[in-house]
Coordinates of C-alpha atoms in Angstrom, one line a residue:
X1 CA 110.7 131.7 105.6
X2 CA 108.6 131.2 108.8
X3 CA 104.9 131.9 108.5
X4 CA 102.9 133.8 111.1
X5 CA 99.3 132.7 111.8
X6 CA 96.9 134.5 114.1
X7 CA 93.3 133.3 114.8
X8 CA 90.8 132.9 117.6
X9 CA 90.0 129.6 119.3
X10 CA 86.7 128.3 117.8
X11 CA 83.8 127.5 120.1
X12 CA 84.2 123.8 119.3
X13 CA 87.6 123.7 120.9
X14 CA 86.5 125.1 124.3
X15 CA 88.3 123.3 127.1
X16 CA 90.7 121.4 124.8
X17 CA 94.4 121.0 125.7
X18 CA 96.5 123.5 123.8
X19 CA 98.5 120.9 121.9
X20 CA 95.3 119.0 120.9
X21 CA 93.7 122.3 119.8
X22 CA 96.7 123.2 117.6
X23 CA 96.7 119.7 116.1
X24 CA 93.1 120.0 115.1
X25 CA 93.4 123.6 113.8
X26 CA 96.5 123.1 111.7
X27 CA 96.4 119.4 110.9
X28 CA 99.8 118.4 112.3
X29 CA 100.5 115.8 115.1
X30 CA 100.2 116.6 118.8
X31 CA 103.9 115.9 119.1
X32 CA 104.7 118.6 116.5
X33 CA 102.3 120.9 118.3
X34 CA 104.0 120.3 121.6
X35 CA 107.4 121.1 120.0
X36 CA 106.1 124.4 118.7
X37 CA 104.7 125.3 122.2
X38 CA 108.0 124.3 124.0
X39 CA 110.0 126.3 121.5
X40 CA 108.0 129.4 122.3
X41 CA 106.3 129.6 118.9
X42 CA 102.8 129.7 120.3
X43 CA 101.2 132.6 122.2
X44 CA 97.8 132.6 123.8
X45 CA 96.4 136.1 124.2
X46 CA 100.0 137.3 123.8
X47 CA 101.6 135.1 126.4
X48 CA 103.5 131.8 126.3
X49 CA 101.5 128.8 127.5
X50 CA 102.1 125.1 128.4
X51 CA 101.0 122.3 126.1
X52 CA 98.6 121.0 128.8
X53 CA 96.9 124.4 129.3
X54 CA 93.2 124.4 128.4
X55 CA 92.1 126.9 125.8
X56 CA 89.0 129.0 125.9
X57 CA 86.8 130.0 123.0
X58 CA 87.7 133.4 121.7
X59 CA 91.3 133.3 123.1
X60 CA 93.7 134.7 120.5
X61 CA 96.4 132.3 119.2
X62 CA 99.6 133.6 117.6
X63 CA 101.5 130.7 116.0
X64 CA 104.9 130.8 114.2
X65 CA 105.0 128.0 111.7
X66 CA 108.5 127.0 110.5
X67 CA 109.1 126.9 106.7
X68 CA 108.5 123.5 105.1
X69 CA 111.7 121.5 104.7
X70 CA 113.4 121.9 101.3
X71 CA 113.7 118.8 99.2
X72 CA 117.1 117.1 99.6
X73 CA 119.3 117.1 96.6
X74 CA 121.2 114.1 95.3
X75 CA 124.8 113.7 96.3
X76 CA 126.9 112.8 93.3
X77 CA 129.0 109.8 94.4
X78 CA 129.5 106.3 93.1
X79 CA 127.3 103.6 94.7
X80 CA 129.2 100.4 95.5
X81 CA 127.5 97.3 93.9
X82 CA 125.3 99.2 91.5
X83 CA 126.0 97.9 88.0
X84 CA 124.9 99.2 84.5
X85 CA 122.8 96.6 82.7
X86 CA 122.3 98.7 79.5
X87 CA 122.9 102.2 78.4
X88 CA 122.4 104.4 75.3
X89 CA 121.8 108.0 74.6
X90 CA 118.2 107.9 76.0
X91 CA 118.1 105.4 78.8
X92 CA 120.3 103.7 81.4
X93 CA 119.2 100.4 83.1
X94 CA 120.8 99.6 86.4
X95 CA 120.8 96.6 88.8
X96 CA 120.1 98.4 92.0
X97 CA 121.7 96.9 95.1
X98 CA 120.3 96.7 98.7
X99 CA 120.2 99.8 100.8
X100 CA 119.9 102.3 97.9
X101 CA 116.9 104.6 97.3
X102 CA 115.8 105.7 93.9
X103 CA 116.3 109.4 94.7
X104 CA 116.7 111.6 97.8
X105 CA 113.8 112.0 100.1
X106 CA 113.4 113.8 103.5
X107 CA 114.8 111.6 106.2
X108 CA 116.9 109.4 103.8
X109 CA 120.7 109.9 104.2
X110 CA 121.9 106.8 102.3
X111 CA 123.0 106.4 98.7
X112 CA 120.6 106.9 95.8
X113 CA 120.4 105.6 92.2
X114 CA 120.4 109.2 90.8
X115 CA 123.4 110.2 92.9
X116 CA 125.3 107.1 91.9
X117 CA 124.7 107.7 88.2
X118 CA 125.8 111.4 88.5
X119 CA 128.8 110.3 90.6
X120 CA 130.0 108.1 87.8
X121 CA 129.6 110.7 85.1
X122 CA 126.3 109.6 83.6
X123 CA 124.0 112.2 82.2
X124 CA 120.3 112.1 83.2
X125 CA 117.2 114.0 82.0
X126 CA 116.5 117.3 83.7
X127 CA 112.7 116.8 83.6
X128 CA 110.9 116.3 86.9
X129 CA 111.6 117.7 90.3
X130 CA 115.2 118.6 90.9
X131 CA 115.8 115.9 93.5
X132 CA 114.5 113.1 91.2
X133 CA 115.4 114.1 87.7
X134 CA 115.3 111.2 85.2
X135 CA 113.5 109.0 87.7
X136 CA 110.4 107.4 86.0
X137 CA 109.7 104.6 88.6
X138 CA 111.1 103.5 91.9
X139 CA 112.1 100.5 93.9
X140 CA 112.1 100.3 97.7
X141 CA 115.5 101.0 99.2
X142 CA 115.9 97.3 100.2
X143 CA 114.3 95.8 97.1
X144 CA 117.0 95.0 94.5
X145 CA 117.0 94.7 90.8
X146 CA 116.2 96.3 87.4
X147 CA 115.4 100.0 87.3
X148 CA 115.4 102.3 84.2
X149 CA 116.4 106.0 84.4
X150 CA 115.8 108.4 81.5
X151 CA 118.8 110.2 80.1
X152 CA 117.0 112.4 77.5
X153 CA 114.0 114.6 77.9
X154 CA 112.2 112.7 75.2
X155 CA 112.8 109.4 77.0
X156 CA 111.6 110.8 80.3
X157 CA 108.3 111.9 78.8
X158 CA 107.7 108.6 76.9
X159 CA 108.7 106.4 79.9
X160 CA 106.6 108.3 82.4
X161 CA 103.6 107.9 80.0
X162 CA 104.4 104.2 79.6
X163 CA 104.4 103.5 83.4
X164 CA 101.2 105.6 83.8
X165 CA 99.5 103.7 81.0
X166 CA 100.8 100.3 82.4
X167 CA 102.4 99.3 79.2
X168 CA 105.7 98.4 81.0
X169 CA 106.2 94.7 81.8
X170 CA 107.6 94.6 85.4
X171 CA 108.5 91.2 86.7
X172 CA 109.7 90.3 90.2
X173 CA 110.7 87.2 92.0
X174 CA 109.6 86.9 95.6
X175 CA 110.3 84.2 98.2
X176 CA 107.2 84.1 100.3
X177 CA 106.4 82.1 103.4
X178 CA 104.3 78.9 103.0
X179 CA 102.4 77.9 99.9
X180 CA 99.8 80.3 98.3
X181 CA 96.5 78.6 97.5
X182 CA 95.9 78.7 94.6
X183 CA 99.4 78.4 93.3
X184 CA 98.6 81.0 90.6
X185 CA 96.4 83.9 91.1
X186 CA 95.7 87.7 91.1
X187 CA 95.4 90.0 94.1
X188 CA 93.1 92.9 93.3
X189 CA 92.9 94.9 96.5
X190 CA 93.2 98.7 97.1
X191 CA 96.3 100.0 99.0
X192 CA 96.8 103.2 101.0
X193 CA 98.8 104.2 104.1
X194 CA 98.3 102.0 107.1
X195 CA 95.9 103.7 109.6
X196 CA 98.7 103.5 112.3
X197 CA 100.7 106.2 110.5
X198 CA 103.9 104.2 111.1
X199 CA 105.2 104.2 107.5
X200 CA 103.5 100.9 106.5
X201 CA 100.9 100.5 103.8
X202 CA 97.9 98.3 103.9
X203 CA 94.9 97.0 102.0
X204 CA 92.4 99.7 102.8
X205 CA 88.8 100.3 101.6
X206 CA 88.9 103.3 99.3
X207 CA 92.6 103.0 98.7
X208 CA 94.3 103.2 95.3
X209 CA 93.6 100.4 92.8
X210 CA 96.3 97.8 93.1
X211 CA 96.6 94.6 91.0
X212 CA 99.3 91.9 91.5
X213 CA 99.5 88.7 89.4
X214 CA 101.6 85.8 90.8
X215 CA 102.6 82.3 89.7
X216 CA 104.5 79.8 91.8
X217 CA 107.9 78.8 90.2
X218 CA 108.9 76.3 92.9
X219 CA 107.5 75.2 96.3
X220 CA 109.9 74.4 99.1
X221 CA 109.1 73.0 102.6
X222 CA 108.9 76.4 104.3
X223 CA 108.5 78.8 101.4
X224 CA 107.6 79.3 97.8
X225 CA 109.4 81.2 95.0
X226 CA 106.9 83.3 93.0
X227 CA 107.1 85.0 89.7
X228 CA 105.1 88.3 90.1
X229 CA 103.8 90.7 87.5
X230 CA 102.7 94.1 88.6
X231 CA 99.8 95.7 86.8
X232 CA 99.9 98.8 89.0
X233 CA 102.9 100.2 90.9
X234 CA 101.9 101.2 94.4
X235 CA 104.4 101.7 97.2
X236 CA 105.2 98.4 98.9
X237 CA 102.5 96.7 96.7
X238 CA 104.0 93.2 96.5
X239 CA 104.9 93.2 100.2
X240 CA 101.4 94.4 101.2
X241 CA 99.5 92.0 98.9
X242 CA 101.6 89.0 99.9
X243 CA 101.1 89.9 103.6
X244 CA 97.4 90.2 103.0
X245 CA 97.4 86.6 101.6
X246 CA 99.2 85.6 104.8
X247 CA 102.3 84.7 102.8
X248 CA 104.6 87.6 103.5
X249 CA 108.0 87.9 101.7
X250 CA 110.6 86.0 103.7
X251 CA 112.5 88.4 105.8
X252 CA 109.9 91.2 105.6
X253 CA 109.4 91.8 109.3
X254 CA 107.6 95.1 108.6
X255 CA 104.8 93.0 107.1
X256 CA 104.6 90.1 109.4
X257 CA 107.4 87.7 108.3
X258 CA 108.8 85.1 110.7
X259 CA 112.1 86.3 112.1
X260 CA 113.1 82.8 113.0
X261 CA 112.9 81.7 109.3
X262 CA 114.7 84.8 108.2
X263 CA 117.5 84.1 110.6
X264 CA 117.7 80.5 109.5
X265 CA 118.1 81.6 105.9
X266 CA 120.5 84.4 106.8
X267 CA 118.4 87.2 105.3
X268 CA 117.9 90.6 106.9
X269 CA 115.4 92.2 104.5
X270 CA 112.5 91.2 102.3
X271 CA 113.3 88.5 99.7
X272 CA 112.1 90.5 96.7
X273 CA 114.0 91.2 93.5
X274 CA 113.0 93.1 90.3
X275 CA 114.2 90.4 87.9
X276 CA 113.2 92.0 84.6
X277 CA 111.9 95.1 82.9
X278 CA 110.5 95.3 79.4
X279 CA 109.1 98.3 77.5
X280 CA 108.9 100.0 74.2
X281 CA 112.2 101.9 73.7
X282 CA 111.4 105.6 73.9
X283 CA 113.5 106.5 70.8
X284 CA 113.3 103.4 68.5
X285 CA 109.9 102.1 69.4
X286 CA 111.5 98.6 69.6
X287 CA 110.3 96.3 72.5
X288 CA 113.4 95.8 74.7
X289 CA 113.8 93.6 77.8
X290 CA 116.4 93.6 80.5
X291 CA 117.1 91.0 83.2
X292 CA 119.1 91.0 86.4
X293 CA 120.7 88.3 88.6
X294 CA 119.8 87.8 92.2
X295 CA 122.2 89.5 94.7
X296 CA 124.3 87.3 97.0
X297 CA 122.0 87.5 100.0
X298 CA 118.9 86.4 98.1
X299 CA 120.8 83.6 96.2
X300 CA 122.2 82.3 99.5
X301 CA 118.7 82.3 101.2
X302 CA 117.2 80.5 98.2
X303 CA 120.0 77.9 98.3
X304 CA 119.4 77.2 102.0
X305 CA 115.6 77.0 101.7
X306 CA 116.0 74.6 98.8
X307 CA 118.2 72.3 100.8
X308 CA 115.4 72.0 103.3
X309 CA 112.9 70.9 100.6
X310 CA 111.2 67.5 100.4

């Protein structure tokens, strides 16, 4: 339901453009403010106005704010290429393919892990927000590999706690440009949204604590294959930390990868795969471990880069 807001223009906004004044008053972008003005949802002293009109202190604003978008719900349909690594009454471990999000989000219209499981008749926990029930951790849409989903409420609670307390062993393989120096190390650098607001993340002072351990498995002429252990689980963490080291994941153009190298290796996304996942089973308490193979595009790129080695 739309929300009506009425308030006077503060003295501090005297002479500001209407779109800029709305942006500062309500905290949304000037583009969004301009859209509201063009749609006739903003009145100044009872009359429509243009986005470039200057406002005067004390003028009365009447603004109709649209309702917030409702969370999208999962579409229950099978996801091609998504395989089940392990399943019991409490958990299901999948090997997530490229181009699949963990759960629905605003703006994502592609397939999801949760929708794929529901579409093939798998039961998932009902805990958590409706659009991401059973989801206890996530992988980027274009990062492939091992992902666990809770099927029972007990498993959901235990696994959420395990991820929060960092008792889950999350291992990734990443093909990065060049050769990290040292060949084994730890990146301890806080991450938050990139100041540009373009969807990227970055190492930012005052960001969330983020710790990545890496070890070189093999060095090739143009790239290095790394084994990576995540201590924390921030959005884009490995991609951001490798980029900060000036060794971005091969193919990760969002974070500064060389498009020429990516084209030579035939890869169109970041070379990053969640190779294994290990944790205490939420029902038995037994330590369990699951591994996944590289998908075809990553395996091909690794073969090509290996053929170029010394």
